[in-house]
Amino acid sequence: MALFTVRVFVTLKPSVFDPQGRTIVESLHGMGYPAVADVRQGKYFEVQVDAADTAGAETLVREVSGKLLANPVIESFRIEAPAPVA
Amino acid sequence: MALFTVRVFVTLKPSVFDPQGRTIVESLHGMGYPAVADVRQGKYFEVQVDAADTAGAETLVREVSGKLLANPVIESFRIEAPAPVA
């Protein structure tokens, strides 16, 4: 077994209104940044797992992402390829 | 001018304890995933900006990240290269 780090990105589905993102845009406009057109905020996780290989790490993280890290009703997630921890 | 999307990743500095990440690890262990060794949670932004070129987009997003998206006391951020919006 070895330790792998997997990055997970959780974002609201495009059809879901993002009030936090909207608030950030308005704040930035108020701070003098009119060139900011849109902001979508999401969650980012660095997950370290023990696994036999990268495929095993990816399968595990995909499963825990779908069960806990992302809310499947309003969010979608994508993961990057696992990287071995040096 | 053109519209660019820039991805921003905000994470807690390594020295900062991550209670949310710790809670997620314990929940996953309770759900039957002992192979999860550690979880660090951060914020992820997709920022769309109007800019003359990619360098301008990157400079602008780096500035707003340091001023609003990340708390410089406890967080650090990194940004990906701007991508033109199709």
mmCIF file of N, CA, C and O in Angstrom, chain B residues 15-71:
data_model
loop_
_atom_site.group_PDB
_atom_site.id
_atom_site.type_symbol
_atom_site.label_atom_id
_atom_site.label_comp_id
_atom_site.label_asym_id
_atom_site.label_seq_id
_atom_site.Cartn_x
_atom_site.Cartn_y
_atom_site.Cartn_z
ATOM 1 N N SER B 15 0.585 25.258 8.465
ATOM 2 C CA SER B 15 0.714 25.330 9.937
ATOM 3 C C SER B 15 -0.645 25.524 10.616
ATOM 4 O O SER B 15 -0.752 25.447 11.838
ATOM 5 N N VAL B 16 -1.687 25.801 9.820
ATOM 6 C CA VAL B 16 -3.007 26.095 10.411
ATOM 7 C C VAL B 16 -3.819 24.808 10.524
ATOM 8 O O VAL B 16 -3.978 24.073 9.544
ATOM 9 N N PHE B 17 -4.318 24.540 11.731
ATOM 10 C CA PHE B 17 -5.133 23.349 11.965
ATOM 11 C C PHE B 17 -6.433 23.464 11.174
ATOM 12 O O PHE B 17 -7.027 24.539 11.079
ATOM 13 N N ASP B 18 -6.865 22.338 10.569
ATOM 14 C CA ASP B 18 -8.059 22.348 9.700
ATOM 15 C C ASP B 18 -9.162 21.510 10.340
ATOM 16 O O ASP B 18 -9.285 20.303 10.080
ATOM 17 N N PRO B 19 -9.979 22.124 11.228
ATOM 18 C CA PRO B 19 -11.023 21.358 11.931
ATOM 19 C C PRO B 19 -12.036 20.721 10.980
ATOM 20 O O PRO B 19 -12.501 19.617 11.206
ATOM 21 N N GLN B 20 -12.348 21.426 9.880
ATOM 22 C CA GLN B 20 -13.319 20.853 8.929
ATOM 23 C C GLN B 20 -12.748 19.585 8.302
ATOM 24 O O GLN B 20 -13.432 18.571 8.205
ATOM 25 N N GLY B 21 -11.488 19.667 7.914
ATOM 26 C CA GLY B 21 -10.855 18.500 7.314
ATOM 27 C C GLY B 21 -10.821 17.337 8.291
ATOM 28 O O GLY B 21 -11.117 16.188 7.947
ATOM 29 N N ARG B 22 -10.517 17.646 9.552
ATOM 30 C CA ARG B 22 -10.436 16.609 10.603
ATOM 31 C C ARG B 22 -11.808 15.950 10.786
ATOM 32 O O ARG B 22 -11.924 14.722 10.867
ATOM 33 N N THR B 23 -12.849 16.775 10.772
ATOM 34 C CA THR B 23 -14.219 16.255 10.948
ATOM 35 C C THR B 23 -14.594 15.339 9.797
ATOM 36 O O THR B 23 -15.208 14.282 9.994
ATOM 37 N N ILE B 24 -14.173 15.716 8.597
ATOM 38 C CA ILE B 24 -14.484 14.890 7.417
ATOM 39 C C ILE B 24 -13.782 13.537 7.533
ATOM 40 O O ILE B 24 -14.382 12.488 7.277
ATOM 41 N N VAL B 25 -12.506 13.552 7.967
ATOM 42 C CA VAL B 25 -11.779 12.282 8.118
ATOM 43 C C VAL B 25 -12.509 11.375 9.108
ATOM 44 O O VAL B 25 -12.766 10.202 8.837
ATOM 45 N N GLU B 26 -12.909 11.945 10.240
ATOM 46 C CA GLU B 26 -13.585 11.123 11.257
ATOM 47 C C GLU B 26 -14.927 10.601 10.745
ATOM 48 O O GLU B 26 -15.286 9.441 10.974
ATOM 49 N N SER B 27 -15.639 11.433 9.985
ATOM 50 C CA SER B 27 -16.924 10.976 9.416
ATOM 51 C C SER B 27 -16.688 9.823 8.443
ATOM 52 O O SER B 27 -17.410 8.818 8.465
ATOM 53 N N LEU B 28 -15.669 9.975 7.614
ATOM 54 C CA LEU B 28 -15.399 8.922 6.620
ATOM 55 C C LEU B 28 -14.961 7.629 7.306
ATOM 56 O O LEU B 28 -15.374 6.540 6.903
ATOM 57 N N HIS B 29 -14.183 7.751 8.369
ATOM 58 C CA HIS B 29 -13.819 6.540 9.114
ATOM 59 C C HIS B 29 -15.082 5.886 9.655
ATOM 60 O O HIS B 29 -15.267 4.676 9.573
ATOM 61 N N GLY B 30 -15.994 6.710 10.171
ATOM 62 C CA GLY B 30 -17.247 6.166 10.704
ATOM 63 C C GLY B 30 -18.115 5.545 9.625
ATOM 64 O O GLY B 30 -18.920 4.652 9.888
ATOM 65 N N MET B 31 -17.936 6.000 8.378
ATOM 66 C CA MET B 31 -18.725 5.451 7.263
ATOM 67 C C MET B 31 -18.060 4.216 6.657
ATOM 68 O O MET B 31 -18.529 3.677 5.656
ATOM 69 N N GLY B 32 -16.897 3.836 7.249
ATOM 70 C CA GLY B 32 -16.245 2.607 6.768
ATOM 71 C C GLY B 32 -15.140 2.860 5.762
ATOM 72 O O GLY B 32 -14.857 2.013 4.907
ATOM 73 N N TYR B 33 -14.505 4.033 5.832
ATOM 74 C CA TYR B 33 -13.391 4.334 4.923
ATOM 75 C C TYR B 33 -12.112 4.621 5.729
ATOM 76 O O TYR B 33 -11.607 5.737 5.745
ATOM 77 N N PRO B 34 -11.535 3.582 6.365
ATOM 78 C CA PRO B 34 -10.341 3.799 7.183
ATOM 79 C C PRO B 34 -9.112 4.191 6.363
ATOM 80 O O PRO B 34 -8.141 4.728 6.891
ATOM 81 N N ALA B 35 -9.167 3.943 5.060
ATOM 82 C CA ALA B 35 -7.987 4.207 4.214
ATOM 83 C C ALA B 35 -7.807 5.711 3.951
ATOM 84 O O ALA B 35 -6.794 6.130 3.394
ATOM 85 N N VAL B 36 -8.771 6.526 4.374
ATOM 86 C CA VAL B 36 -8.620 7.980 4.218
ATOM 87 C C VAL B 36 -7.708 8.487 5.329
ATOM 88 O O VAL B 36 -8.069 8.405 6.511
ATOM 89 N N ALA B 37 -6.527 8.952 4.981
ATOM 90 C CA ALA B 37 -5.533 9.346 5.989
ATOM 91 C C ALA B 37 -5.695 10.797 6.409
ATOM 92 O O ALA B 37 -5.553 11.150 7.580
ATOM 93 N N ASP B 38 -6.006 11.687 5.444
ATOM 94 C CA ASP B 38 -6.096 13.112 5.799
ATOM 95 C C ASP B 38 -6.947 13.829 4.751
ATOM 96 O O ASP B 38 -7.016 13.401 3.589
ATOM 97 N N VAL B 39 -7.608 14.903 5.175
ATOM 98 C CA VAL B 39 -8.376 15.741 4.254
ATOM 99 C C VAL B 39 -8.095 17.196 4.612
ATOM 100 O O VAL B 39 -8.147 17.567 5.791
ATOM 101 N N ARG B 40 -7.714 17.985 3.609
ATOM 102 C CA ARG B 40 -7.584 19.434 3.815
ATOM 103 C C ARG B 40 -8.645 20.094 2.934
ATOM 104 O O ARG B 40 -8.725 19.815 1.733
ATOM 105 N N GLN B 41 -9.473 20.951 3.544
ATOM 106 C CA GLN B 41 -10.535 21.599 2.757
ATOM 107 C C GLN B 41 -10.136 23.029 2.452
ATOM 108 O O GLN B 41 -9.576 23.725 3.298
ATOM 109 N N GLY B 42 -10.438 23.461 1.214
ATOM 110 C CA GLY B 42 -10.153 24.840 0.841
ATOM 111 C C GLY B 42 -11.287 25.387 -0.002
ATOM 112 O O GLY B 42 -12.356 24.779 -0.112
ATOM 113 N N LYS B 43 -11.038 26.564 -0.596
ATOM 114 C CA LYS B 43 -12.066 27.196 -1.443
ATOM 115 C C LYS B 43 -11.569 27.200 -2.895
ATOM 116 O O LYS B 43 -10.359 27.253 -3.143
ATOM 117 N N TYR B 44 -12.526 27.159 -3.780
ATOM 118 C CA TYR B 44 -12.198 27.084 -5.213
ATOM 119 C C TYR B 44 -13.083 28.102 -5.921
ATOM 120 O O TYR B 44 -14.288 28.182 -5.653
ATOM 121 N N PHE B 45 -12.462 28.955 -6.729
ATOM 122 C CA PHE B 45 -13.234 29.993 -7.422
ATOM 123 C C PHE B 45 -12.985 29.905 -8.920
ATOM 124 O O PHE B 45 -11.842 29.689 -9.349
ATOM 125 N N GLU B 46 -14.046 30.114 -9.685
ATOM 126 C CA GLU B 46 -13.898 30.327 -11.117
ATOM 127 C C GLU B 46 -14.277 31.788 -11.346
ATOM 128 O O GLU B 46 -15.437 32.166 -11.138
ATOM 129 N N VAL B 47 -13.272 32.589 -11.681
ATOM 130 C CA VAL B 47 -13.463 34.033 -11.811
ATOM 131 C C VAL B 47 -13.426 34.399 -13.297
ATOM 132 O O VAL B 47 -12.468 34.043 -13.998
ATOM 133 N N GLN B 48 -14.466 35.094 -13.762
ATOM 134 C CA GLN B 48 -14.465 35.571 -15.150
ATOM 135 C C GLN B 48 -14.182 37.065 -15.150
ATOM 136 O O GLN B 48 -14.845 37.831 -14.433
ATOM 137 N N VAL B 49 -13.182 37.448 -15.931
ATOM 138 C CA VAL B 49 -12.800 38.871 -15.984
ATOM 139 C C VAL B 49 -12.646 39.319 -17.435
ATOM 140 O O VAL B 49 -12.305 38.524 -18.311
ATOM 141 N N ASP B 50 -12.908 40.593 -17.618
ATOM 142 C CA ASP B 50 -12.640 41.260 -18.889
ATOM 143 C C ASP B 50 -11.200 41.763 -18.843
ATOM 144 O O ASP B 50 -10.821 42.463 -17.900
ATOM 145 N N ALA B 51 -10.404 41.405 -19.852
ATOM 146 C CA ALA B 51 -9.009 41.874 -19.845
ATOM 147 C C ALA B 51 -8.490 41.950 -21.274
ATOM 148 O O ALA B 51 -9.052 41.325 -22.187
ATOM 149 N N ALA B 52 -7.401 42.715 -21.424
ATOM 150 C CA ALA B 52 -6.824 42.880 -22.768
ATOM 151 C C ALA B 52 -6.150 41.586 -23.216
ATOM 152 O O ALA B 52 -6.193 41.207 -24.393
ATOM 153 N N ASP B 53 -5.527 40.885 -22.260
ATOM 154 C CA ASP B 53 -4.815 39.636 -22.604
ATOM 155 C C ASP B 53 -4.693 38.748 -21.365
ATOM 156 O O ASP B 53 -5.133 39.143 -20.267
ATOM 157 N N THR B 54 -4.053 37.582 -21.508
ATOM 158 C CA THR B 54 -3.974 36.644 -20.375
ATOM 159 C C THR B 54 -3.166 37.242 -19.228
ATOM 160 O O THR B 54 -3.497 37.061 -18.061
ATOM 161 N N ALA B 55 -2.117 37.994 -19.574
ATOM 162 C CA ALA B 55 -1.297 38.603 -18.506
ATOM 163 C C ALA B 55 -2.147 39.584 -17.693
ATOM 164 O O ALA B 55 -2.095 39.602 -16.457
ATOM 165 N N GLY B 56 -2.961 40.347 -18.376
ATOM 166 C CA GLY B 56 -3.833 41.308 -17.682
ATOM 167 C C GLY B 56 -4.850 40.590 -16.813
ATOM 168 O O GLY B 56 -5.114 40.993 -15.671
ATOM 169 N N ALA B 57 -5.394 39.499 -17.325
ATOM 170 C CA ALA B 57 -6.378 38.719 -16.565
ATOM 171 C C ALA B 57 -5.714 38.142 -15.322
ATOM 172 O O ALA B 57 -6.266 38.218 -14.216
ATOM 173 N N GLU B 58 -4.509 37.612 -15.480
ATOM 174 C CA GLU B 58 -3.802 36.995 -14.348
ATOM 175 C C GLU B 58 -3.466 38.043 -13.281
ATOM 176 O O GLU B 58 -3.689 37.825 -12.097
ATOM 177 N N THR B 59 -2.997 39.193 -13.707
ATOM 178 C CA THR B 59 -2.644 40.254 -12.753
ATOM 179 C C THR B 59 -3.875 40.686 -11.948
ATOM 180 O O THR B 59 -3.815 40.792 -10.721
ATOM 181 N N LEU B 60 -4.977 40.860 -12.651
ATOM 182 C CA LEU B 60 -6.209 41.302 -11.976
ATOM 183 C C LEU B 60 -6.685 40.258 -10.966
ATOM 184 O O LEU B 60 -6.983 40.578 -9.803
ATOM 185 N N VAL B 61 -6.708 39.000 -11.385
ATOM 186 C CA VAL B 61 -7.227 37.954 -10.498
ATOM 187 C C VAL B 61 -6.279 37.723 -9.323
ATOM 188 O O VAL B 61 -6.715 37.482 -8.188
ATOM 189 N N ARG B 62 -4.978 37.864 -9.569
ATOM 190 C CA ARG B 62 -4.007 37.731 -8.461
ATOM 191 C C ARG B 62 -4.279 38.830 -7.423
ATOM 192 O O ARG B 62 -4.282 38.577 -6.215
ATOM 193 N N GLU B 63 -4.578 40.015 -7.907
ATOM 194 C CA GLU B 63 -4.830 41.148 -6.998
ATOM 195 C C GLU B 63 -6.113 40.934 -6.182
ATOM 196 O O GLU B 63 -6.104 41.036 -4.956
ATOM 197 N N VAL B 64 -7.214 40.558 -6.849
ATOM 198 C CA VAL B 64 -8.478 40.374 -6.098
ATOM 199 C C VAL B 64 -8.393 39.152 -5.189
ATOM 200 O O VAL B 64 -9.026 39.112 -4.130
ATOM 201 N N SER B 65 -7.592 38.176 -5.554
ATOM 202 C CA SER B 65 -7.426 36.998 -4.684
ATOM 203 C C SER B 65 -6.748 37.409 -3.380
ATOM 204 O O SER B 65 -7.184 37.033 -2.294
ATOM 205 N N GLY B 66 -5.704 38.220 -3.508
ATOM 206 C CA GLY B 66 -4.972 38.651 -2.315
ATOM 207 C C GLY B 66 -5.775 39.603 -1.445
ATOM 208 O O GLY B 66 -5.613 39.643 -0.226
ATOM 209 N N LYS B 67 -6.705 40.340 -2.082
ATOM 210 C CA LYS B 67 -7.464 41.336 -1.326
ATOM 211 C C LYS B 67 -8.768 40.807 -0.744
ATOM 212 O O LYS B 67 -9.253 41.294 0.275
ATOM 213 N N LEU B 68 -9.390 39.818 -1.448
ATOM 214 C CA LEU B 68 -10.742 39.430 -0.980
ATOM 215 C C LEU B 68 -10.942 37.918 -0.884
ATOM 216 O O LEU B 68 -11.491 37.407 0.084
ATOM 217 N N LEU B 69 -10.455 37.163 -1.879
ATOM 218 C CA LEU B 69 -10.788 35.727 -1.916
ATOM 219 C C LEU B 69 -10.009 34.933 -0.860
ATOM 220 O O LEU B 69 -10.505 33.925 -0.347
ATOM 221 N N ALA B 70 -8.802 35.380 -0.535
ATOM 222 C CA ALA B 70 -7.997 34.645 0.456
ATOM 223 C C ALA B 70 -7.671 35.560 1.637
ATOM 224 O O ALA B 70 -7.466 36.765 1.461
ATOM 225 N N ASN B 71 -7.680 34.967 2.824
ATOM 226 C CA ASN B 71 -7.274 35.705 4.027
ATOM 227 C C ASN B 71 -5.774 35.479 4.207
ATOM 228 O O ASN B 71 -5.346 34.384 4.595
#
